[in-house]
Short mmCIF file of C-alpha atoms and ligand atoms in Angstrom, two decimals:
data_model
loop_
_atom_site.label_atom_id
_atom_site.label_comp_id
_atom_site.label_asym_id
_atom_site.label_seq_id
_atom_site.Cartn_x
_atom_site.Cartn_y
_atom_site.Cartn_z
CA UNK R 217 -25.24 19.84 -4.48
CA UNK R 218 -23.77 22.83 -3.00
CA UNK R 219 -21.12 25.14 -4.65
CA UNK R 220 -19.73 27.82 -2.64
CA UNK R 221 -17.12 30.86 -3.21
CA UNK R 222 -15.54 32.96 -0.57
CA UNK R 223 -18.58 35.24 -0.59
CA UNK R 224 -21.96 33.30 -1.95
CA UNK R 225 -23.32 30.43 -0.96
CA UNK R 226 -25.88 28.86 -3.02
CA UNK R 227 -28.23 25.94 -1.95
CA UNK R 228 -28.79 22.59 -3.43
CA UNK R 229 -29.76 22.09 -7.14
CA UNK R 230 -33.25 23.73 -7.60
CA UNK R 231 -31.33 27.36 -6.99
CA UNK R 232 -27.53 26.25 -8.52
CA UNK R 233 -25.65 29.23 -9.40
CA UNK R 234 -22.19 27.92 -10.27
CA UNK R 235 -19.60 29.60 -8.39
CA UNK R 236 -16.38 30.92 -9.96
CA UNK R 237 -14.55 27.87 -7.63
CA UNK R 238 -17.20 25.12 -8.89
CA UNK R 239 -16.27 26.27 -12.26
CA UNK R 240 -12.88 25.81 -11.98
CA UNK R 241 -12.83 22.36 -10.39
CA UNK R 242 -12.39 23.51 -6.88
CA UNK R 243 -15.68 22.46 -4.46
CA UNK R 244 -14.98 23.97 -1.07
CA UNK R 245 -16.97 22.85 1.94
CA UNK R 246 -18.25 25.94 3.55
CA UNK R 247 -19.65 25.52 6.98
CA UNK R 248 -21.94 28.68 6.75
CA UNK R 249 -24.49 26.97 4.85
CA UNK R 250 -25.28 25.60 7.70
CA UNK R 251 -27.23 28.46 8.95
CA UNK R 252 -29.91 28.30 6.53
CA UNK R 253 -30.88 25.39 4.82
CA UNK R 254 -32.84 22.76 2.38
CA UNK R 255 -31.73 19.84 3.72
CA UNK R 256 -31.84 16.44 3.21
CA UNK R 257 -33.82 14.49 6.11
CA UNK R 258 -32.91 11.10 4.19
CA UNK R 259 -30.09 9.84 2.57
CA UNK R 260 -29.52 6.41 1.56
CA UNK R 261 -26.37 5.27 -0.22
CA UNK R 262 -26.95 1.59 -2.43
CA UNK R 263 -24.54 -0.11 -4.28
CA UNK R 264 -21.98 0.18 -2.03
CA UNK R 265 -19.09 -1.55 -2.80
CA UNK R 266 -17.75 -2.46 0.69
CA UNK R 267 -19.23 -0.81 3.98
CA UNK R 268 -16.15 -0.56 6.29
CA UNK R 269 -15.98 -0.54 10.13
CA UNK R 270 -19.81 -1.85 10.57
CA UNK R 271 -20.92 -2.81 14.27
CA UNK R 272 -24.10 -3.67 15.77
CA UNK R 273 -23.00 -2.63 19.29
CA UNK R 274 -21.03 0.02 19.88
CA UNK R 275 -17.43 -1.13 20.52
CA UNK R 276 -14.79 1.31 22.85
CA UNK R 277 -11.32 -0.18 22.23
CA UNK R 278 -10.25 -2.79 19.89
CA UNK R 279 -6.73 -4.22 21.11
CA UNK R 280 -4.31 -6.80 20.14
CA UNK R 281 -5.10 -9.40 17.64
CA UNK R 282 -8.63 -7.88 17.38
CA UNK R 283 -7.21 -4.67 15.81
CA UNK R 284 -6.25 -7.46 12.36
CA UNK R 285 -10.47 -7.54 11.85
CA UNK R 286 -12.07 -4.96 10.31
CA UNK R 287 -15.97 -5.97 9.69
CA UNK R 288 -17.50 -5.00 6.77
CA UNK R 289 -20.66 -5.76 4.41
CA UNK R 290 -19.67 -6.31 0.34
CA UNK R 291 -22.51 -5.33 -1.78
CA UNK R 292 -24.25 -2.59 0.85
CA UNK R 293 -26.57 -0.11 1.54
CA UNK R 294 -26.53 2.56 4.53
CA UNK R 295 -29.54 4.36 5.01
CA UNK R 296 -28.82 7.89 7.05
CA UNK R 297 -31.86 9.98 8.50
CA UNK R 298 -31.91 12.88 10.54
CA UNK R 299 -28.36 12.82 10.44
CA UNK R 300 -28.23 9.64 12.54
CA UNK R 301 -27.51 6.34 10.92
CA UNK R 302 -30.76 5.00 10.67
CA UNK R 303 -29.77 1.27 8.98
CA UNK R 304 -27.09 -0.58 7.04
CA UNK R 305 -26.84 -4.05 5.27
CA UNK R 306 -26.82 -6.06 2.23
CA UNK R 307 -28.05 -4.92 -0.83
CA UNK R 308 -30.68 -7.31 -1.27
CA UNK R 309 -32.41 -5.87 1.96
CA UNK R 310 -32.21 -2.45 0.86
CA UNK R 311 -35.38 -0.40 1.33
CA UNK R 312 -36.92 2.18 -0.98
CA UNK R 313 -37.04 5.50 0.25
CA UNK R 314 -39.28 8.22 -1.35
CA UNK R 315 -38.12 10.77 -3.72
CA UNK R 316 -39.17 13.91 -2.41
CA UNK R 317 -37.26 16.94 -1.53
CA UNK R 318 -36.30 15.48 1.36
CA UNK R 319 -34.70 12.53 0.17
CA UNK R 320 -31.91 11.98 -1.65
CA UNK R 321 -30.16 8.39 -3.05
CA UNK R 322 -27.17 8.14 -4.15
CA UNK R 323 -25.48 5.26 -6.02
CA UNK R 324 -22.19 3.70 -5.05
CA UNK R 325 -21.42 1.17 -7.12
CA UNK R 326 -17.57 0.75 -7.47
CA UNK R 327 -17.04 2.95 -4.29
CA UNK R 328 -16.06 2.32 -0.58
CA UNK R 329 -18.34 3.56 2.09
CA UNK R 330 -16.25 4.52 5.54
CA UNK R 331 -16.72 6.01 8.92
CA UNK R 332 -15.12 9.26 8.83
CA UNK R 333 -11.40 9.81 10.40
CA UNK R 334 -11.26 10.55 14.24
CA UNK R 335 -8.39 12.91 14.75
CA UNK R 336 -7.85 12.74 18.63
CA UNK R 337 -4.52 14.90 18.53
CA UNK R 338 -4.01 18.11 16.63
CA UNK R 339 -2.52 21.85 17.38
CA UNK R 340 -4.35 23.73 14.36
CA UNK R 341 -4.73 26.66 16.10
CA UNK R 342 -1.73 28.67 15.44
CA UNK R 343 -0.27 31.84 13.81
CA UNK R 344 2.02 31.37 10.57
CA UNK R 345 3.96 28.82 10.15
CA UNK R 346 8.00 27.54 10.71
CA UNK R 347 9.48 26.66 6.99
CA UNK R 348 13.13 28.52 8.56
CA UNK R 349 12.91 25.84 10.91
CA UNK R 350 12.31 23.10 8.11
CA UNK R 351 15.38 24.33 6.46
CA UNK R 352 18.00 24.86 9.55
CA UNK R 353 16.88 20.75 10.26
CA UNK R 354 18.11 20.32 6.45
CA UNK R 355 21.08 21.46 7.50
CA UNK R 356 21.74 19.62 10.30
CA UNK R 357 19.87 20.84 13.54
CA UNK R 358 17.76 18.64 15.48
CA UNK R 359 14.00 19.71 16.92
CA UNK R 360 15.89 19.84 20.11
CA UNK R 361 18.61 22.31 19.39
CA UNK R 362 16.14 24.72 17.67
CA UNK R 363 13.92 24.46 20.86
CA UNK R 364 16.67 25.74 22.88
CA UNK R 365 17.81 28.25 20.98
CA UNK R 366 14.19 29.79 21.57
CA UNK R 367 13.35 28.59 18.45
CA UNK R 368 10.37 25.88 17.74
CA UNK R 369 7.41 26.66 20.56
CA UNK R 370 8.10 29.84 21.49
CA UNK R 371 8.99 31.10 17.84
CA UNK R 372 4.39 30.23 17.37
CA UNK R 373 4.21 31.39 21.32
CA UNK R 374 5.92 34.42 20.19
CA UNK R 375 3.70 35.00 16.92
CA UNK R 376 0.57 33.92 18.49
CA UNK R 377 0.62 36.50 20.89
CA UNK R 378 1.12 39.25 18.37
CA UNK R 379 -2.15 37.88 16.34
CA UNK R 380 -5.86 38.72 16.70
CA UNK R 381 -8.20 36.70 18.14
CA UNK R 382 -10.04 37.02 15.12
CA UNK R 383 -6.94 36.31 12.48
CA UNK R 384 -6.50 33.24 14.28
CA UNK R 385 -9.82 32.11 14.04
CA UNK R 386 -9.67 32.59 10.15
CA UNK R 387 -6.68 30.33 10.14
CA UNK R 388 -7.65 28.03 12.17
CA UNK R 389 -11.04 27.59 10.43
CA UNK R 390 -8.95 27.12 7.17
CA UNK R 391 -7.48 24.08 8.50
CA UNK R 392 -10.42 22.71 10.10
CA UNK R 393 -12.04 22.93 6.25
CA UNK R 394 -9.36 21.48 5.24
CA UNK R 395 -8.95 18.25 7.50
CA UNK R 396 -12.51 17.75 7.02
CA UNK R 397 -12.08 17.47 3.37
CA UNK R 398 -9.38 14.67 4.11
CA UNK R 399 -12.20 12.56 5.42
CA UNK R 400 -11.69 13.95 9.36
CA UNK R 401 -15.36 13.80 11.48
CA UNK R 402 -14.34 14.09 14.60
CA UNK R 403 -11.24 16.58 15.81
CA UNK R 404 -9.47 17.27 19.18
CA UNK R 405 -7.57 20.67 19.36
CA UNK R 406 -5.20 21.88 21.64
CA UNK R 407 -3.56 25.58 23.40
CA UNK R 408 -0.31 25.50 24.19
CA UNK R 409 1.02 28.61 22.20
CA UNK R 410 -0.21 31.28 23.73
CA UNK R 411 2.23 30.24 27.12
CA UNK R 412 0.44 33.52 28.53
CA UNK R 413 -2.72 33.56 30.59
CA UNK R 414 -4.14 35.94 28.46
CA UNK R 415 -2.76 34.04 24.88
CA UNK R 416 -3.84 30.78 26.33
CA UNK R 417 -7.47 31.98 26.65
CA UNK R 418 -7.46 33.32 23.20
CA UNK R 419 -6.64 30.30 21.81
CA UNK R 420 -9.42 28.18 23.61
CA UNK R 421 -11.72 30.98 23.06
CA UNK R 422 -10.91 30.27 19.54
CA UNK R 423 -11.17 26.74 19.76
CA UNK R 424 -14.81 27.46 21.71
CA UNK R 425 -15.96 29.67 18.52
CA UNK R 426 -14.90 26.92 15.92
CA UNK R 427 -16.99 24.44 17.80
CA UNK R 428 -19.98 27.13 17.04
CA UNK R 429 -19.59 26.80 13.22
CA UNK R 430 -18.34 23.16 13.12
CA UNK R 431 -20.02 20.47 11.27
CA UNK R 432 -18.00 17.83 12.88
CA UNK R 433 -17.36 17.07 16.57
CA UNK R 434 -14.01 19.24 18.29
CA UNK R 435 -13.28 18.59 22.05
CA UNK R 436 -10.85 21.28 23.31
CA UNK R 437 -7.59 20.72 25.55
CA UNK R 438 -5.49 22.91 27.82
CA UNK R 439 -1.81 22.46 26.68
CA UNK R 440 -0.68 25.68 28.59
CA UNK R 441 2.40 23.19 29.56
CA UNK R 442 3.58 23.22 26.45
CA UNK R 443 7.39 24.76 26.70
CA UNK R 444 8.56 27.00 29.47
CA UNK R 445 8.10 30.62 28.41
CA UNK R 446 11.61 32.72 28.00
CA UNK R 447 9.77 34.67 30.99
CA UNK R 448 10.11 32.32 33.41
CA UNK R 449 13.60 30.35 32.04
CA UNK R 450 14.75 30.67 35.67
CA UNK R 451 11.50 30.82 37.51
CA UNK R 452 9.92 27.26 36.32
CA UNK R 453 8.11 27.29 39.00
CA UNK R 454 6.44 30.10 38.38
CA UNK R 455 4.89 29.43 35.52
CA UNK R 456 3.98 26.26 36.37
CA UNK R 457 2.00 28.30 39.74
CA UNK R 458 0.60 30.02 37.27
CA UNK R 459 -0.83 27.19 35.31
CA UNK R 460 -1.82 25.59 38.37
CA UNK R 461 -3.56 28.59 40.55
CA UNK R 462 -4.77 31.14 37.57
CA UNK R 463 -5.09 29.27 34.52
CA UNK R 464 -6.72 26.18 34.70
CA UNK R 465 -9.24 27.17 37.89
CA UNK R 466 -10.18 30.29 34.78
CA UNK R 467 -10.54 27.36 32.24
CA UNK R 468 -12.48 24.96 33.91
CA UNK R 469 -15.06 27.27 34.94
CA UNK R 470 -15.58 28.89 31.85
CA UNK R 471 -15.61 25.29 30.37
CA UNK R 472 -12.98 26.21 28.02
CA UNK R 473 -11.60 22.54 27.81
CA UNK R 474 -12.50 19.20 28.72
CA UNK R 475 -8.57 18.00 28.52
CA UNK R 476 -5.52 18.88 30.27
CA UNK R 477 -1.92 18.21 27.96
CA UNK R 478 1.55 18.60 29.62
CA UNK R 479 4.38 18.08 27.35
CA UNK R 480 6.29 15.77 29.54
CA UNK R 481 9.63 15.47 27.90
CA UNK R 482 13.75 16.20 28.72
CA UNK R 483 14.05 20.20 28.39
CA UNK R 484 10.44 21.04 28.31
CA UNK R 485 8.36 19.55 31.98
CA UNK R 486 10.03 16.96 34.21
CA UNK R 487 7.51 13.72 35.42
CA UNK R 488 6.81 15.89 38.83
CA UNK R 489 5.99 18.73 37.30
CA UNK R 490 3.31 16.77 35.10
CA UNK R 491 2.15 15.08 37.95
CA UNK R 492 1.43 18.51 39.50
CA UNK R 493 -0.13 20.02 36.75
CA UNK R 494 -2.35 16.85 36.27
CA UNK R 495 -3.31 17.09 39.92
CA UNK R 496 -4.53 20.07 39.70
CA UNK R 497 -6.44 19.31 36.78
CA UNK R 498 -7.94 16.22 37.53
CA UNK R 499 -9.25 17.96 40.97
CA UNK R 500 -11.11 20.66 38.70
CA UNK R 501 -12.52 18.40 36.41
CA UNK R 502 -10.10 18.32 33.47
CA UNK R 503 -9.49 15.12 32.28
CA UNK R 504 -5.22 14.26 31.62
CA UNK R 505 -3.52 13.39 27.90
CA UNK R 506 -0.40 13.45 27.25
CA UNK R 507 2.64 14.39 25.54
CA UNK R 508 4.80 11.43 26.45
CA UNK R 509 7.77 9.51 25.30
CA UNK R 510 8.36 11.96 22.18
CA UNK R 511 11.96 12.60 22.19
CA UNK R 512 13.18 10.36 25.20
CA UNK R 513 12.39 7.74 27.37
CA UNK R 514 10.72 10.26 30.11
CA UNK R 515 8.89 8.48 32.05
CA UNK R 516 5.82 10.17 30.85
CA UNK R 517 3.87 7.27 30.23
CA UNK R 518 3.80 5.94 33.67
CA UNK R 519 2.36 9.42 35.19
CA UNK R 520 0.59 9.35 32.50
CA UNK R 521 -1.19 5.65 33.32
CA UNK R 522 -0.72 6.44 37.28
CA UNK R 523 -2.78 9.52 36.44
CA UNK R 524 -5.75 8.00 33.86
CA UNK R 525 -4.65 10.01 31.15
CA UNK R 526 -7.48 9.01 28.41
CA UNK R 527 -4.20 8.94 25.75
CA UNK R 528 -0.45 9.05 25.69
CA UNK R 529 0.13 10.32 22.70
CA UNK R 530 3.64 10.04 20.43
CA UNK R 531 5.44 7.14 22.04
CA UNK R 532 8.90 7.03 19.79
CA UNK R 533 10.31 6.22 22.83
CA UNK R 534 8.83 3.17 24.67
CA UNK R 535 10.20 -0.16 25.88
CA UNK R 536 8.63 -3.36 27.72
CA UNK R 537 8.36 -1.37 31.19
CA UNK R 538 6.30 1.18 28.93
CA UNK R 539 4.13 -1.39 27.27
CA UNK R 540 3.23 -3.24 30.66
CA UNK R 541 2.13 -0.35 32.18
CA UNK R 542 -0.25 0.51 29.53
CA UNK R 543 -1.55 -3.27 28.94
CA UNK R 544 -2.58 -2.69 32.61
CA UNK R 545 -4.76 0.42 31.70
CA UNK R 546 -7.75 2.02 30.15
CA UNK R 547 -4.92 4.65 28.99
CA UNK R 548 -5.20 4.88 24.61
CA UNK R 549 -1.64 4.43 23.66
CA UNK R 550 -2.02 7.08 20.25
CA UNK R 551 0.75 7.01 18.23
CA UNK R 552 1.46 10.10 15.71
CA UNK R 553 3.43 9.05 12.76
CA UNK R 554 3.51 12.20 10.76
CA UNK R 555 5.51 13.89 13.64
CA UNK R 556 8.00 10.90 13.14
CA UNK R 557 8.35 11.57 9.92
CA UNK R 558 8.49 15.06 9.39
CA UNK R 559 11.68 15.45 12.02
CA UNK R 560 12.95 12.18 11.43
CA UNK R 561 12.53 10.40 14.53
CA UNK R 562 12.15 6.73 15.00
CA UNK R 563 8.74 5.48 14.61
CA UNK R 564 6.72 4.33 17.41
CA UNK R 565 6.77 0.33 18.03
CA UNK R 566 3.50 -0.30 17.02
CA UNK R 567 4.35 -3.73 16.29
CA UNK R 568 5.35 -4.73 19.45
CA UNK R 569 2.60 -3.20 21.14
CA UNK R 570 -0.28 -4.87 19.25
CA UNK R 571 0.96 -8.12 19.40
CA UNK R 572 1.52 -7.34 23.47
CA UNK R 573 -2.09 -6.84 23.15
CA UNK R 574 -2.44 -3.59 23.71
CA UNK R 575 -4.56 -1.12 21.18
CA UNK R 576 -3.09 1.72 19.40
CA UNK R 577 -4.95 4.71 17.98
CA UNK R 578 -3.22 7.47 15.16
CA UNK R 579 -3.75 10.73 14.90
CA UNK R 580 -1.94 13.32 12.87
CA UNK R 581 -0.87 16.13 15.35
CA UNK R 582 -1.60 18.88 12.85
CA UNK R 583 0.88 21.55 13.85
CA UNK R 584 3.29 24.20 12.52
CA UNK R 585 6.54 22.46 14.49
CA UNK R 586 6.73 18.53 14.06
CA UNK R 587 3.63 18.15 11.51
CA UNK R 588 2.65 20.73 9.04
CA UNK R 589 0.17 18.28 8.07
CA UNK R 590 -3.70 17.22 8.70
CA UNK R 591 -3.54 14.70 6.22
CA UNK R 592 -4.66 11.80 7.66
CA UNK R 593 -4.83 9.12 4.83
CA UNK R 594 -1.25 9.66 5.19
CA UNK R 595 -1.05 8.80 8.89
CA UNK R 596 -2.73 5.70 7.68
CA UNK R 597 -0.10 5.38 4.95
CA UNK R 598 2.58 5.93 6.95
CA UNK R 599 1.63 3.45 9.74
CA UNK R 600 1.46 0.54 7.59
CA UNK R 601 4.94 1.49 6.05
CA UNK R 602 6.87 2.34 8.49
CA UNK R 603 5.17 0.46 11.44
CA UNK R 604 3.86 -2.46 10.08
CA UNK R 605 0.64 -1.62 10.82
CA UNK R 606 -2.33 -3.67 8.39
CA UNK R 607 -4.56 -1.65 6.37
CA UNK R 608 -7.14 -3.23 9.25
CA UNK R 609 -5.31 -2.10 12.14
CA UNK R 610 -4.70 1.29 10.78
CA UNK R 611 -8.13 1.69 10.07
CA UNK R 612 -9.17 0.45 13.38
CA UNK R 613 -6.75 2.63 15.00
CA UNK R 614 -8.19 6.02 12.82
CA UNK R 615 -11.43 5.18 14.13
CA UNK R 616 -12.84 3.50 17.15
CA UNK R 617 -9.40 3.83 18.88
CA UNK R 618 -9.23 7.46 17.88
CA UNK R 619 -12.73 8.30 19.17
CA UNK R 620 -12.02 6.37 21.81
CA UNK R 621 -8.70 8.52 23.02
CA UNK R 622 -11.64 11.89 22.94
CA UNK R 623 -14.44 9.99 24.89
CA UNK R 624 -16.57 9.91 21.46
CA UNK R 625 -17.02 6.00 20.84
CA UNK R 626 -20.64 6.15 21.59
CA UNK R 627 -21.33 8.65 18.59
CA UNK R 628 -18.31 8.43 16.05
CA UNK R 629 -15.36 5.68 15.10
CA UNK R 630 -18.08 3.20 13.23
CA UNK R 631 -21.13 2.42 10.84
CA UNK R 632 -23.61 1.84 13.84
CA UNK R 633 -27.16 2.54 14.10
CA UNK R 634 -27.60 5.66 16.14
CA UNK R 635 -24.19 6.81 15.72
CA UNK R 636 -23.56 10.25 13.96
CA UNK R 637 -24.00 10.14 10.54
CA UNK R 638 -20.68 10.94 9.26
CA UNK R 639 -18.96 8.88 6.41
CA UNK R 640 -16.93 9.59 3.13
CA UNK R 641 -17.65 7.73 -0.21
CA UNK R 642 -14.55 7.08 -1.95
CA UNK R 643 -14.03 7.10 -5.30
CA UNK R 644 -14.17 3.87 -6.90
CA UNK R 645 -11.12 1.96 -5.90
CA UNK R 646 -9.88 -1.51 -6.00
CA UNK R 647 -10.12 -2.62 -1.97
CA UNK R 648 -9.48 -1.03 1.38
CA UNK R 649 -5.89 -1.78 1.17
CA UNK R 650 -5.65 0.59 -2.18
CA UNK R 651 -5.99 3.61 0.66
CA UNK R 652 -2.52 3.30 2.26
CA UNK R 653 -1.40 2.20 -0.81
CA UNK R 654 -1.93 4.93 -2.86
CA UNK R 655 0.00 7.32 -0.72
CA UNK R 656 -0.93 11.10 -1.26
CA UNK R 657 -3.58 10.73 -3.53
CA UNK R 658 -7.05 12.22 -2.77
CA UNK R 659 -9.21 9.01 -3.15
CA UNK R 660 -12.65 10.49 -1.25
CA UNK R 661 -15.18 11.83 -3.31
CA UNK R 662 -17.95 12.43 -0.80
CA UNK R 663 -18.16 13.70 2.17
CA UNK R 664 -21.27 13.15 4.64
CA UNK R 665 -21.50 15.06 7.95
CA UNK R 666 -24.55 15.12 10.24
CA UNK R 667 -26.13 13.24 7.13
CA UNK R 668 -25.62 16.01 4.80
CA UNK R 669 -23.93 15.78 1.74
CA UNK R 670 -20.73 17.66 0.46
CA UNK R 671 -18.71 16.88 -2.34
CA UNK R 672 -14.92 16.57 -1.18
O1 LIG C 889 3.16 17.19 19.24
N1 LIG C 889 5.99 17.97 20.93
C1 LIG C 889 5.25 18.82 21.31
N2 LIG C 889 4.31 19.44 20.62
C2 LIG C 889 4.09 19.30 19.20
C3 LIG C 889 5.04 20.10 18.40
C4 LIG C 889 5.09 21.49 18.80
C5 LIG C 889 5.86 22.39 17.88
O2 LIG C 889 6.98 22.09 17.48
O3 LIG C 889 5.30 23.45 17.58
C6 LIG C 889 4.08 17.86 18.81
O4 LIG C 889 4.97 17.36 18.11
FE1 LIG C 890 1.23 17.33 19.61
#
């Protein structure tokens, strides 16, 4: 086991020093450890209670009706080696594995074995946070009106710009601990408040150092379209030149993203000016996601489609002409329920677009704006509340759809052989539907990552 305080890190049990956090209850996950090591080679979990999300083949999309089935093995084992999933099945095939250093068992029984979270949307790179703006919607103002007042975007634009590459990466490296210990494995992160050439490359050179210490998987995007900075309020076009001739031919070949974002919504960029931006990118290599349908009926989704955005993401605003356009797609319709709730929006139609066939993925859009929040057992909470989502489709939708909407369903979203070995043990609960249930409480008691054990 491995206990860690802000400035020791101690390995495994055979040179334990309890640490003044240990001691007090509080097990952080520290990613340094992972530059020196004693690690397992071989892990095998028995007794499992149920093994969620298990698939021979590697599946890229579940849609429609498919998104209600959820395979899973009662009574299993997963074997893990080399950080790879190595096997999985029922307990009565379970094989022995030695009991050297190297290997390490550990028993189940009672407990829920899942394929960790893929978070394909978040913003957690960002400076301070927006609790005045928390309050002033309290009292009445909508996420619009505090936007144009200079207020929402630009208030982090503003505060991002004034804060060190290296303070950011501290904060953001905060949040990525602390996602992970929600049961996250795979994370997408996104610019967009820097609004600057040179802020927008601090952020992705951020986002390019926390993929150097990261356990888990992080695919970068460009979201330099984010809101028009107060520079440019009456040259739009300027900015968006600038986007288009200096900043994304800079990112793409320093390989500072692999995604292009445009927040395509009333007051922020029009359809055309998406399109442009997405042009641009596409012809450099960068693949398009999207902001779309957020706020308003934009039109977003249909560049978005035209385009082959990988995901539109949000979607509080869609209607049949939406839904047919994506049914006729390879575009991930994502929808991001925390936003929803935290500035009371109507929820996405979830309901309508699975049984239209289509397949949705969630995500929790960790930001400081519309989601303070990288919580994503409550995502799945909140989409079977509020959108009638089943405990199945949520959990479909947190995992192979997820991966799916960053490109990763080959190594992440499912209990496969090959696949990365990164799963959470929960503590021992009653069934899978006991997760959304229990809204808010922290039900995962193990973490795995690469096949290396943390406790949550
Ligand atoms: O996904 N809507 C655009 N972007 C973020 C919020 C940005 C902010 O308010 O800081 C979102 O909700
Ligand atoms: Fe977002």
């Amino acid at each position: 086991m491995l206990y860690v305080c802000e400035e020791i890190i101690i390995f495994n049990s055979t040179t334990l020093i309890l640490s003044y956090e240990s001691l007090s209850g509080l097990k952080k996950i520290n990613f340094v450890q992972q530059l020196q090591g004693n690690f397992m080679k071989e892990v095998l979990i028995k007794n499992i209670k149920e093994l969620v999300q298990v698939e021979e083949q590697a599946k890229h999309v579940v849609a429609g009706s498919e998104m209600a089935k959820l395979p899973s093995i009662k009574s299993a084992f997963l074997l893990m080696k080399d950080g790879k999933i190595a096997d999985f099945g029922e307990m009565k095939d379970c094989p022995d594995i030695g009991a050297d250093s190297s290997s390490q068992t550990i028993d189940a029984t009672g407990k829920m074995v899942f394929p960790s979270w893929c978070d394909s949307h978040t913003h957690i790179v960002y400076a301070g946070s927006r609790e005045g703006e928390f309050v002033d919607r309290i009292k009445g103002m909508s996420y619009e009106d505090i936007a144009k007042k200079g207020g929402g975007i630009l208030n982090s634009a503003r505060r991002l710009q004034e804060t060190s590459e290296d303070d950011l990466f501290e904060q953001a490296l905060g949040r990525l601990k602390e996602v992970v210990s929600y049961g996250t494995g795979a994370i997408e992160i996104k610019s967009g408040y820097g609004l600057t050439f040179d802020a927008e490359v601090k952020m992705l050179k951020v986002i390019q150092r926390l993929k150097e210490v990261s356990p888990i998987k992080i695919r970068s995007t460009f979201l330099g379209a984010h809101a028009i900075p107060l520079k440019y309020k009456d040259d739009r076009q300027g900015y968006i030149d600038l986007i288009i001739n200096e900043m994304l031919p800079f990112i793409s070949s320093n390989e500072l993203a692999e995604y292009c974002d445009v927040f395509c919504e009333e007051g922020f960029y029009t359809p055309k000016e998406t399109e442009a931006i997405l042009n641009a990118s596409i012809d450099l290599g960068l693949i398009p996601k999207l902001h779309a349908n957020q706020l308003t009926n934009s039109g977003a989704v249909q560049v978005g489609v035209a385009k082959g955005a990988i995901s539109v993401d949000h979607l509080e605003f869609v209607e049949e002409a939406e839904i047919n356009a994506l049914l006729n797609s390879e575009t991930m319709p994502t929808l991001l329920p925390s936003a929803a709730f935290f500035i009371n929006l109507p929820f996405a139609p979830a309901r309508k677009m699975i049984d239209a066939g289509l397949p949705v993925a969630l995500a929790t859009d960790y930001n400081p704006g519309s989601t303070p929040s990288g919580r994503f057992p409550f995502v799945i909470s909140l989409a079977c509340i509020k959108m009638k989502m089943t405990p199945e489709e949520a959990i479909n939708a947190a995992t192979i759809n997820s991966a799916y909407a960053m490109e990763l369903t080959g190594t992440h979203g499912s209990i496969c052989k090959g696949k990365v070995a990164n799963v959470f043990i929960t503590k021992p609960i009653s069934s899978l539907a006991f997760i959304p249930y229990s809204f808010g409480s922290d039900l995962i008691e193990t973490i795995i990552l690469n096949g290396e054990v943390y406790e949550a």
